[in-house]
Amino acid sequence: MQREVDVVYLRGGASVGGAAGFAGTRRCVAAAMTESSCDLVSEKCDIESFIEEYAGEPLYQRKLKDLQATYGAVRKMRADGSCFYRGLGFAYLESLLGKQQEILRFRERLIQSRHELLAAGFLEHLFQYCYEIFLSIVDITEKDGPVSNLLKAFNHPYASDGAIQYLRLVTSAFLKNRAEIYQPFMEDGLHIFDFCTQHVEPMSTVCDHIQIIALTQALDIPLQVEYVNSMDTAVNHHVFPEGASPTIYMLYTQDHYSLLYRAQSQEEK
């Protein structure tokens, strides 16, 4: 049985599907990029200046300094509960700039993801709009323009939140369609469907480990997360999906995700 989902950013209800609807969505995203934006995704900054922000927290600062041998720059996300989804979406599309075949493969995977949502019971006329928004941002990547165009799209709440909502729905659908696998990892007897409704789909909810596993597998995005916390003596990292060769790098510290960029010396290896 298909059910409705609260797509919070829709303006005026569900969109009209098909070519005409998608063309309209593309125009809306293009118009949004010309309006004033906010810092949802920052410009890159040198990792040394980023570390200086932790001057009052020597434990974190020491661990972050250990990352300097591998990473040269950081891009920060707004701490609004969607920092992981926003960061992953931006970073992966940024990594595809100039790689037409990989963009086409990702576009096809994105198109196929609609079937996952339908199988999980989401109503197509309610997720179509955020799907079209995300696809229109992929168009920006396919045109191989400067990264500033992608940054504009992800810094406008209308376009950025639409893309994030779709990523959340893809994550939710992936988990629901494999409930027999992920149900054993639920705590306190929470059903996987309720977990998705309460902790995955709402825009302000923080991403956890199981969501990272689901989204990186669903869209085949190779990711490495560097975990910096106050408990372990060293920086820990984890690769998603397991065994993948990461092309995207993120930093997790104090319940927040930022993007990491490998130092040029590391890229040449």
PDB file of C-alpha atoms in Angstrom:
ATOM      1  CA  MET A   1       0.000   0.000   0.000  1.00  0.00           C
ATOM      2  CA  GLN A   2       1.426   3.337  -1.045  1.00  0.00           C
ATOM      3  CA  ARG A   3       1.527   6.071   1.547  1.00  0.00           C
ATOM      4  CA  GLU A   4       2.056   9.799   1.569  1.00  0.00           C
ATOM      5  CA  VAL A   5       5.224  11.442   2.811  1.00  0.00           C
ATOM      6  CA  ASP A   6       5.575  14.939   4.175  1.00  0.00           C
ATOM      7  CA  VAL A   7       7.714  16.679   1.554  1.00  0.00           C
ATOM      8  CA  VAL A   8       8.169  19.914   3.440  1.00  0.00           C
ATOM      9  CA  TYR A   9       9.553  22.159   0.743  1.00  0.00           C
ATOM     10  CA  LEU A  10       6.894  21.646  -1.955  1.00  0.00           C
ATOM     11  CA  ARG A  11       5.449  24.941  -3.092  1.00  0.00           C
ATOM     12  CA  GLY A  12       1.813  24.640  -3.997  1.00  0.00           C
ATOM     13  CA  GLY A  13       1.552  20.853  -3.762  1.00  0.00           C
ATOM     14  CA  ALA A  14       2.676  18.085  -6.084  1.00  0.00           C
ATOM     15  CA  SER A  15       4.297  18.801  -9.381  1.00  0.00           C
ATOM     16  CA  VAL A  16       3.154  17.887 -12.864  1.00  0.00           C
ATOM     17  CA  GLY A  17       5.186  14.937 -14.135  1.00  0.00           C
ATOM     18  CA  GLY A  18       6.587  14.307 -17.586  1.00  0.00           C
ATOM     19  CA  ALA A  19       8.758  16.444 -19.841  1.00  0.00           C
ATOM     20  CA  ALA A  20       6.734  19.605 -19.255  1.00  0.00           C
ATOM     21  CA  GLY A  21       6.923  19.193 -15.489  1.00  0.00           C
ATOM     22  CA  PHE A  22      10.666  18.516 -15.558  1.00  0.00           C
ATOM     23  CA  ALA A  23      11.281  21.526 -17.804  1.00  0.00           C
ATOM     24  CA  GLY A  24       9.385  23.657 -15.325  1.00  0.00           C
ATOM     25  CA  THR A  25      11.444  22.322 -12.460  1.00  0.00           C
ATOM     26  CA  ARG A  26      14.677  23.083 -14.319  1.00  0.00           C
ATOM     27  CA  ARG A  27      13.527  26.660 -14.849  1.00  0.00           C
ATOM     28  CA  CYS A  28      12.679  26.977 -11.154  1.00  0.00           C
ATOM     29  CA  VAL A  29      16.117  25.717 -10.117  1.00  0.00           C
ATOM     30  CA  ALA A  30      17.827  28.022 -12.615  1.00  0.00           C
ATOM     31  CA  ALA A  31      15.829  30.962 -11.264  1.00  0.00           C
ATOM     32  CA  ALA A  32      16.604  29.992  -7.684  1.00  0.00           C
ATOM     33  CA  MET A  33      20.326  30.124  -8.448  1.00  0.00           C
ATOM     34  CA  THR A  34      20.038  33.783  -9.431  1.00  0.00           C
ATOM     35  CA  GLU A  35      18.410  34.712  -6.128  1.00  0.00           C
ATOM     36  CA  SER A  36      20.237  35.450  -2.909  1.00  0.00           C
ATOM     37  CA  SER A  37      21.683  32.357  -1.266  1.00  0.00           C
ATOM     38  CA  CYS A  38      22.863  31.383   2.190  1.00  0.00           C
ATOM     39  CA  ASP A  39      25.885  29.491   3.420  1.00  0.00           C
ATOM     40  CA  LEU A  40      24.598  25.939   3.477  1.00  0.00           C
ATOM     41  CA  VAL A  41      27.841  24.793   1.847  1.00  0.00           C
ATOM     42  CA  SER A  42      30.968  26.886   2.367  1.00  0.00           C
ATOM     43  CA  GLU A  43      33.867  27.665   0.105  1.00  0.00           C
ATOM     44  CA  LYS A  44      36.926  25.500   0.627  1.00  0.00           C
ATOM     45  CA  CYS A  45      39.231  26.562   3.417  1.00  0.00           C
ATOM     46  CA  ASP A  46      42.737  25.454   4.273  1.00  0.00           C
ATOM     47  CA  ILE A  47      42.719  22.629   6.805  1.00  0.00           C
ATOM     48  CA  GLU A  48      45.162  24.528   9.004  1.00  0.00           C
ATOM     49  CA  SER A  49      42.739  27.423   9.460  1.00  0.00           C
ATOM     50  CA  PHE A  50      39.959  24.909  10.148  1.00  0.00           C
ATOM     51  CA  ILE A  51      42.047  23.293  12.892  1.00  0.00           C
ATOM     52  CA  GLU A  52      42.608  26.690  14.489  1.00  0.00           C
ATOM     53  CA  GLU A  53      38.871  26.841  15.211  1.00  0.00           C
ATOM     54  CA  TYR A  54      39.463  24.074  17.771  1.00  0.00           C
ATOM     55  CA  ALA A  55      42.131  26.007  19.674  1.00  0.00           C
ATOM     56  CA  GLY A  56      40.160  25.674  22.911  1.00  0.00           C
ATOM     57  CA  GLU A  57      39.833  21.913  22.531  1.00  0.00           C
ATOM     58  CA  PRO A  58      43.364  20.452  22.504  1.00  0.00           C
ATOM     59  CA  LEU A  59      42.248  16.821  22.181  1.00  0.00           C
ATOM     60  CA  TYR A  60      40.268  17.496  19.018  1.00  0.00           C
ATOM     61  CA  GLN A  61      42.963  19.794  17.675  1.00  0.00           C
ATOM     62  CA  ARG A  62      45.670  17.182  18.120  1.00  0.00           C
ATOM     63  CA  LYS A  63      43.648  14.559  16.270  1.00  0.00           C
ATOM     64  CA  LEU A  64      42.756  16.965  13.483  1.00  0.00           C
ATOM     65  CA  LYS A  65      46.430  17.793  13.029  1.00  0.00           C
ATOM     66  CA  ASP A  66      47.011  14.089  12.353  1.00  0.00           C
ATOM     67  CA  LEU A  67      44.826  14.498   9.263  1.00  0.00           C
ATOM     68  CA  GLN A  68      47.063  17.183   7.752  1.00  0.00           C
ATOM     69  CA  ALA A  69      49.372  14.580   6.252  1.00  0.00           C
ATOM     70  CA  THR A  70      46.502  13.336   4.089  1.00  0.00           C
ATOM     71  CA  TYR A  71      44.099  16.252   3.641  1.00  0.00           C
ATOM     72  CA  GLY A  72      44.735  19.826   2.565  1.00  0.00           C
ATOM     73  CA  ALA A  73      41.321  21.498   2.594  1.00  0.00           C
ATOM     74  CA  VAL A  74      37.896  21.405   4.255  1.00  0.00           C
ATOM     75  CA  ARG A  75      34.446  22.473   3.121  1.00  0.00           C
ATOM     76  CA  LYS A  76      31.962  23.099   5.908  1.00  0.00           C
ATOM     77  CA  MET A  77      28.226  22.343   5.972  1.00  0.00           C
ATOM     78  CA  ARG A  78      25.568  24.177   7.930  1.00  0.00           C
ATOM     79  CA  ALA A  79      24.722  22.329  11.143  1.00  0.00           C
ATOM     80  CA  ASP A  80      21.010  21.889  10.452  1.00  0.00           C
ATOM     81  CA  GLY A  81      20.607  18.122  10.824  1.00  0.00           C
ATOM     82  CA  SER A  82      21.160  17.497   7.100  1.00  0.00           C
ATOM     83  CA  CYS A  83      24.914  18.138   6.964  1.00  0.00           C
ATOM     84  CA  PHE A  84      25.716  14.566   5.940  1.00  0.00           C
ATOM     85  CA  TYR A  85      23.171  14.396   3.126  1.00  0.00           C
ATOM     86  CA  ARG A  86      24.028  17.861   1.843  1.00  0.00           C
ATOM     87  CA  GLY A  87      27.753  17.198   2.022  1.00  0.00           C
ATOM     88  CA  LEU A  88      27.602  13.822   0.304  1.00  0.00           C
ATOM     89  CA  GLY A  89      25.335  15.081  -2.475  1.00  0.00           C
ATOM     90  CA  PHE A  90      27.513  18.095  -3.172  1.00  0.00           C
ATOM     91  CA  ALA A  91      30.841  16.263  -2.925  1.00  0.00           C
ATOM     92  CA  TYR A  92      29.845  13.421  -5.210  1.00  0.00           C
ATOM     93  CA  LEU A  93      28.516  15.704  -7.934  1.00  0.00           C
ATOM     94  CA  GLU A  94      31.614  17.885  -7.564  1.00  0.00           C
ATOM     95  CA  SER A  95      33.770  14.788  -8.084  1.00  0.00           C
ATOM     96  CA  LEU A  96      31.915  14.028 -11.340  1.00  0.00           C
ATOM     97  CA  LEU A  97      32.647  17.385 -12.985  1.00  0.00           C
ATOM     98  CA  GLY A  98      34.353  16.743 -16.314  1.00  0.00           C
ATOM     99  CA  LYS A  99      33.608  12.980 -16.205  1.00  0.00           C
ATOM    100  CA  GLN A 100      30.756  12.575 -18.684  1.00  0.00           C
ATOM    101  CA  GLN A 101      30.539   8.786 -18.643  1.00  0.00           C
ATOM    102  CA  GLU A 102      30.417   8.665 -14.853  1.00  0.00           C
ATOM    103  CA  ILE A 103      27.759  11.382 -14.814  1.00  0.00           C
ATOM    104  CA  LEU A 104      25.634   9.361 -17.240  1.00  0.00           C
ATOM    105  CA  ARG A 105      26.036   6.250 -15.084  1.00  0.00           C
ATOM    106  CA  PHE A 106      24.985   8.185 -11.997  1.00  0.00           C
ATOM    107  CA  ARG A 107      22.014   9.708 -13.831  1.00  0.00           C
ATOM    108  CA  GLU A 108      20.847   6.214 -14.791  1.00  0.00           C
ATOM    109  CA  ARG A 109      21.218   5.007 -11.212  1.00  0.00           C
ATOM    110  CA  LEU A 110      19.217   8.011 -10.041  1.00  0.00           C
ATOM    111  CA  ILE A 111      16.471   7.236 -12.560  1.00  0.00           C
ATOM    112  CA  GLN A 112      16.355   3.628 -11.361  1.00  0.00           C
ATOM    113  CA  SER A 113      16.088   4.786  -7.750  1.00  0.00           C
ATOM    114  CA  ARG A 114      12.487   5.806  -8.422  1.00  0.00           C
ATOM    115  CA  HIS A 115      11.594   2.126  -8.576  1.00  0.00           C
ATOM    116  CA  GLU A 116      13.015   1.681  -5.070  1.00  0.00           C
ATOM    117  CA  LEU A 117      10.734   4.433  -3.775  1.00  0.00           C
ATOM    118  CA  LEU A 118       7.668   2.964  -5.479  1.00  0.00           C
ATOM    119  CA  ALA A 119       8.472  -0.501  -4.095  1.00  0.00           C
ATOM    120  CA  ALA A 120       8.727   1.012  -0.605  1.00  0.00           C
ATOM    121  CA  GLY A 121       5.238   2.494  -0.915  1.00  0.00           C
ATOM    122  CA  PHE A 122       5.984   6.149  -1.638  1.00  0.00           C
ATOM    123  CA  LEU A 123       3.510   7.951  -3.870  1.00  0.00           C
ATOM    124  CA  GLU A 124       5.136   9.002  -7.118  1.00  0.00           C
ATOM    125  CA  HIS A 125       3.295  12.299  -7.458  1.00  0.00           C
ATOM    126  CA  LEU A 126       4.655  13.343  -4.062  1.00  0.00           C
ATOM    127  CA  PHE A 127       8.315  12.453  -4.608  1.00  0.00           C
ATOM    128  CA  GLN A 128       8.428  13.415  -8.286  1.00  0.00           C
ATOM    129  CA  TYR A 129       9.185  17.054  -7.554  1.00  0.00           C
ATOM    130  CA  CYS A 130      12.227  16.483  -5.347  1.00  0.00           C
ATOM    131  CA  TYR A 131      13.430  13.837  -7.817  1.00  0.00           C
ATOM    132  CA  GLU A 132      13.232  16.389 -10.641  1.00  0.00           C
ATOM    133  CA  ILE A 133      15.060  18.971  -8.533  1.00  0.00           C
ATOM    134  CA  PHE A 134      17.928  16.564  -7.931  1.00  0.00           C
ATOM    135  CA  LEU A 135      18.038  15.594 -11.605  1.00  0.00           C
ATOM    136  CA  SER A 136      18.177  19.261 -12.585  1.00  0.00           C
ATOM    137  CA  ILE A 137      21.234  19.711 -10.352  1.00  0.00           C
ATOM    138  CA  VAL A 138      22.811  16.708 -12.071  1.00  0.00           C
ATOM    139  CA  ASP A 139      22.241  18.640 -15.317  1.00  0.00           C
ATOM    140  CA  ILE A 140      24.402  21.430 -13.926  1.00  0.00           C
ATOM    141  CA  THR A 141      27.172  18.891 -13.365  1.00  0.00           C
ATOM    142  CA  GLU A 142      26.732  17.416 -16.842  1.00  0.00           C
ATOM    143  CA  LYS A 143      27.252  20.824 -18.454  1.00  0.00           C
ATOM    144  CA  ASP A 144      30.764  20.771 -16.959  1.00  0.00           C
ATOM    145  CA  GLY A 145      30.660  24.374 -15.799  1.00  0.00           C
ATOM    146  CA  PRO A 146      32.660  25.753 -12.880  1.00  0.00           C
ATOM    147  CA  VAL A 147      32.150  24.327  -9.408  1.00  0.00           C
ATOM    148  CA  SER A 148      30.687  27.723  -8.456  1.00  0.00           C
ATOM    149  CA  ASN A 149      27.489  26.805 -10.350  1.00  0.00           C
ATOM    150  CA  LEU A 150      27.092  23.658  -8.279  1.00  0.00           C
ATOM    151  CA  LEU A 151      27.851  25.641  -5.142  1.00  0.00           C
ATOM    152  CA  LYS A 152      25.099  28.143  -6.001  1.00  0.00           C
ATOM    153  CA  ALA A 153      22.565  25.342  -6.408  1.00  0.00           C
ATOM    154  CA  PHE A 154      23.468  23.719  -3.090  1.00  0.00           C
ATOM    155  CA  ASN A 155      23.441  27.079  -1.320  1.00  0.00           C
ATOM    156  CA  HIS A 156      19.895  27.928  -2.312  1.00  0.00           C
ATOM    157  CA  PRO A 157      17.436  26.388   0.178  1.00  0.00           C
ATOM    158  CA  TYR A 158      14.838  25.604  -2.497  1.00  0.00           C
ATOM    159  CA  ALA A 159      17.172  23.568  -4.707  1.00  0.00           C
ATOM    160  CA  SER A 160      19.412  22.246  -1.940  1.00  0.00           C
ATOM    161  CA  ASP A 161      16.627  21.019   0.342  1.00  0.00           C
ATOM    162  CA  GLY A 162      14.831  19.426  -2.591  1.00  0.00           C
ATOM    163  CA  ALA A 163      17.906  17.367  -3.433  1.00  0.00           C
ATOM    164  CA  ILE A 164      18.419  16.418   0.210  1.00  0.00           C
ATOM    165  CA  GLN A 165      14.799  15.345   0.598  1.00  0.00           C
ATOM    166  CA  TYR A 166      15.212  12.975  -2.318  1.00  0.00           C
ATOM    167  CA  LEU A 167      18.406  11.511  -0.865  1.00  0.00           C
ATOM    168  CA  ARG A 168      16.572  10.933   2.410  1.00  0.00           C
ATOM    169  CA  LEU A 169      13.736   9.160   0.585  1.00  0.00           C
ATOM    170  CA  VAL A 170      16.209   6.985  -1.330  1.00  0.00           C
ATOM    171  CA  THR A 171      17.819   6.034   1.988  1.00  0.00           C
ATOM    172  CA  SER A 172      14.453   5.258   3.559  1.00  0.00           C
ATOM    173  CA  ALA A 173      13.312   3.168   0.604  1.00  0.00           C
ATOM    174  CA  PHE A 174      16.561   1.189   0.547  1.00  0.00           C
ATOM    175  CA  LEU A 175      16.151   0.291   4.228  1.00  0.00           C
ATOM    176  CA  LYS A 176      12.453  -0.556   3.974  1.00  0.00           C
ATOM    177  CA  ASN A 177      12.945  -2.760   0.932  1.00  0.00           C
ATOM    178  CA  ARG A 178      15.575  -4.734   2.872  1.00  0.00           C
ATOM    179  CA  ALA A 179      13.828  -4.762   6.216  1.00  0.00           C
ATOM    180  CA  GLU A 180      14.847  -8.354   6.928  1.00  0.00           C
ATOM    181  CA  ILE A 181      18.510  -7.312   6.804  1.00  0.00           C
ATOM    182  CA  TYR A 182      18.315  -4.093   8.808  1.00  0.00           C
ATOM    183  CA  GLN A 183      15.571  -4.854  11.336  1.00  0.00           C
ATOM    184  CA  PRO A 184      18.005  -6.730  13.657  1.00  0.00           C
ATOM    185  CA  PHE A 185      20.011  -3.500  14.042  1.00  0.00           C
ATOM    186  CA  MET A 186      17.044  -1.529  15.392  1.00  0.00           C
ATOM    187  CA  GLU A 187      17.119  -0.695  19.105  1.00  0.00           C
ATOM    188  CA  ASP A 188      14.352  -0.872  21.703  1.00  0.00           C
ATOM    189  CA  GLY A 189      12.099  -2.899  19.428  1.00  0.00           C
ATOM    190  CA  LEU A 190      11.634  -0.036  16.963  1.00  0.00           C
ATOM    191  CA  HIS A 191      10.326  -1.266  13.610  1.00  0.00           C
ATOM    192  CA  ILE A 192      12.454  -0.361  10.594  1.00  0.00           C
ATOM    193  CA  PHE A 193       9.486   1.449   8.996  1.00  0.00           C
ATOM    194  CA  ASP A 194       9.031   3.596  12.105  1.00  0.00           C
ATOM    195  CA  PHE A 195      12.770   4.255  12.228  1.00  0.00           C
ATOM    196  CA  CYS A 196      12.634   5.591   8.684  1.00  0.00           C
ATOM    197  CA  THR A 197       9.571   7.725   9.367  1.00  0.00           C
ATOM    198  CA  GLN A 198      11.018   9.220  12.547  1.00  0.00           C
ATOM    199  CA  HIS A 199      14.772   9.359  11.912  1.00  0.00           C
ATOM    200  CA  VAL A 200      15.457   9.259   8.155  1.00  0.00           C
ATOM    201  CA  GLU A 201      12.764  11.123   6.240  1.00  0.00           C
ATOM    202  CA  PRO A 202      12.390  14.318   8.357  1.00  0.00           C
ATOM    203  CA  MET A 203      14.748  17.046   7.178  1.00  0.00           C
ATOM    204  CA  SER A 204      16.131  18.016  10.585  1.00  0.00           C
ATOM    205  CA  THR A 205      17.086  14.534  11.792  1.00  0.00           C
ATOM    206  CA  VAL A 206      20.771  13.657  12.082  1.00  0.00           C
ATOM    207  CA  CYS A 207      22.193  10.862   9.946  1.00  0.00           C
ATOM    208  CA  ASP A 208      23.548   7.758  11.664  1.00  0.00           C
ATOM    209  CA  HIS A 209      25.748   4.844  10.601  1.00  0.00           C
ATOM    210  CA  ILE A 210      22.987   2.695   9.139  1.00  0.00           C
ATOM    211  CA  GLN A 211      21.793   5.551   6.937  1.00  0.00           C
ATOM    212  CA  ILE A 212      25.297   6.032   5.544  1.00  0.00           C
ATOM    213  CA  ILE A 213      25.466   2.331   4.707  1.00  0.00           C
ATOM    214  CA  ALA A 214      22.093   2.472   2.967  1.00  0.00           C
ATOM    215  CA  LEU A 215      22.650   5.625   0.888  1.00  0.00           C
ATOM    216  CA  THR A 216      26.174   4.800  -0.274  1.00  0.00           C
ATOM    217  CA  GLN A 217      24.998   1.360  -1.376  1.00  0.00           C
ATOM    218  CA  ALA A 218      21.804   2.646  -2.982  1.00  0.00           C
ATOM    219  CA  LEU A 219      23.633   5.164  -5.204  1.00  0.00           C
ATOM    220  CA  ASP A 220      27.022   3.408  -5.302  1.00  0.00           C
ATOM    221  CA  ILE A 221      28.945   6.339  -3.816  1.00  0.00           C
ATOM    222  CA  PRO A 222      32.398   5.338  -2.472  1.00  0.00           C
ATOM    223  CA  LEU A 223      32.967   7.257   0.758  1.00  0.00           C
ATOM    224  CA  GLN A 224      35.507   7.376   3.559  1.00  0.00           C
ATOM    225  CA  VAL A 225      34.563   9.008   6.861  1.00  0.00           C
ATOM    226  CA  GLU A 226      37.233  10.148   9.316  1.00  0.00           C
ATOM    227  CA  TYR A 227      35.874   9.951  12.866  1.00  0.00           C
ATOM    228  CA  VAL A 228      37.312  12.395  15.398  1.00  0.00           C
ATOM    229  CA  ASN A 229      35.869  12.126  18.907  1.00  0.00           C
ATOM    230  CA  SER A 230      36.859  12.531  22.534  1.00  0.00           C
ATOM    231  CA  MET A 231      36.943   8.811  23.294  1.00  0.00           C
ATOM    232  CA  ASP A 232      39.504   7.123  21.048  1.00  0.00           C
ATOM    233  CA  THR A 233      43.202   7.921  21.152  1.00  0.00           C
ATOM    234  CA  ALA A 234      43.527   8.097  17.347  1.00  0.00           C
ATOM    235  CA  VAL A 235      41.431   9.084  14.341  1.00  0.00           C
ATOM    236  CA  ASN A 236      39.334   6.185  13.087  1.00  0.00           C
ATOM    237  CA  HIS A 237      38.032   5.875   9.565  1.00  0.00           C
ATOM    238  CA  HIS A 238      35.437   3.749   7.857  1.00  0.00           C
ATOM    239  CA  VAL A 239      34.858   3.085   4.156  1.00  0.00           C
ATOM    240  CA  PHE A 240      31.347   2.820   2.690  1.00  0.00           C
ATOM    241  CA  PRO A 241      30.334   0.554   1.053  1.00  0.00           C
ATOM    242  CA  GLU A 242      32.738  -1.882   2.661  1.00  0.00           C
ATOM    243  CA  GLY A 243      35.657  -2.694   0.380  1.00  0.00           C
ATOM    244  CA  ALA A 244      35.094   0.288  -1.939  1.00  0.00           C
ATOM    245  CA  SER A 245      37.857   2.598  -3.169  1.00  0.00           C
ATOM    246  CA  PRO A 246      36.736   5.987  -1.811  1.00  0.00           C
ATOM    247  CA  THR A 247      36.583   9.101  -3.935  1.00  0.00           C
ATOM    248  CA  ILE A 248      34.679  11.193  -1.375  1.00  0.00           C
ATOM    249  CA  TYR A 249      36.032  12.019   2.098  1.00  0.00           C
ATOM    250  CA  MET A 250      34.144  13.390   5.076  1.00  0.00           C
ATOM    251  CA  LEU A 251      35.044  14.402   8.621  1.00  0.00           C
ATOM    252  CA  TYR A 252      32.763  13.544  11.514  1.00  0.00           C
ATOM    253  CA  THR A 253      33.352  15.476  14.714  1.00  0.00           C
ATOM    254  CA  GLN A 254      31.017  16.589  17.490  1.00  0.00           C
ATOM    255  CA  ASP A 255      27.900  15.232  15.741  1.00  0.00           C
ATOM    256  CA  HIS A 256      28.683  17.131  12.550  1.00  0.00           C
ATOM    257  CA  TYR A 257      29.934  16.304   9.055  1.00  0.00           C
ATOM    258  CA  SER A 258      32.300  18.367   6.889  1.00  0.00           C
ATOM    259  CA  LEU A 259      33.978  17.573   3.575  1.00  0.00           C
ATOM    260  CA  LEU A 260      37.668  16.759   3.357  1.00  0.00           C
ATOM    261  CA  TYR A 261      39.874  17.199   0.284  1.00  0.00           C
ATOM    262  CA  ARG A 262      43.040  15.193  -0.085  1.00  0.00           C
ATOM    263  CA  ALA A 263      46.314  17.087  -0.276  1.00  0.00           C
ATOM    264  CA  GLN A 264      47.766  17.359  -3.763  1.00  0.00           C
ATOM    265  CA  SER A 265      50.710  15.158  -2.795  1.00  0.00           C
ATOM    266  CA  GLN A 266      48.245  12.411  -1.842  1.00  0.00           C
ATOM    267  CA  GLU A 267      46.238  12.762  -5.057  1.00  0.00           C
ATOM    268  CA  GLU A 268      49.368  12.164  -7.114  1.00  0.00           C
ATOM    269  CA  LYS A 269      50.035   8.799  -5.454  1.00  0.00           C
TER     270      LYS A 269
END
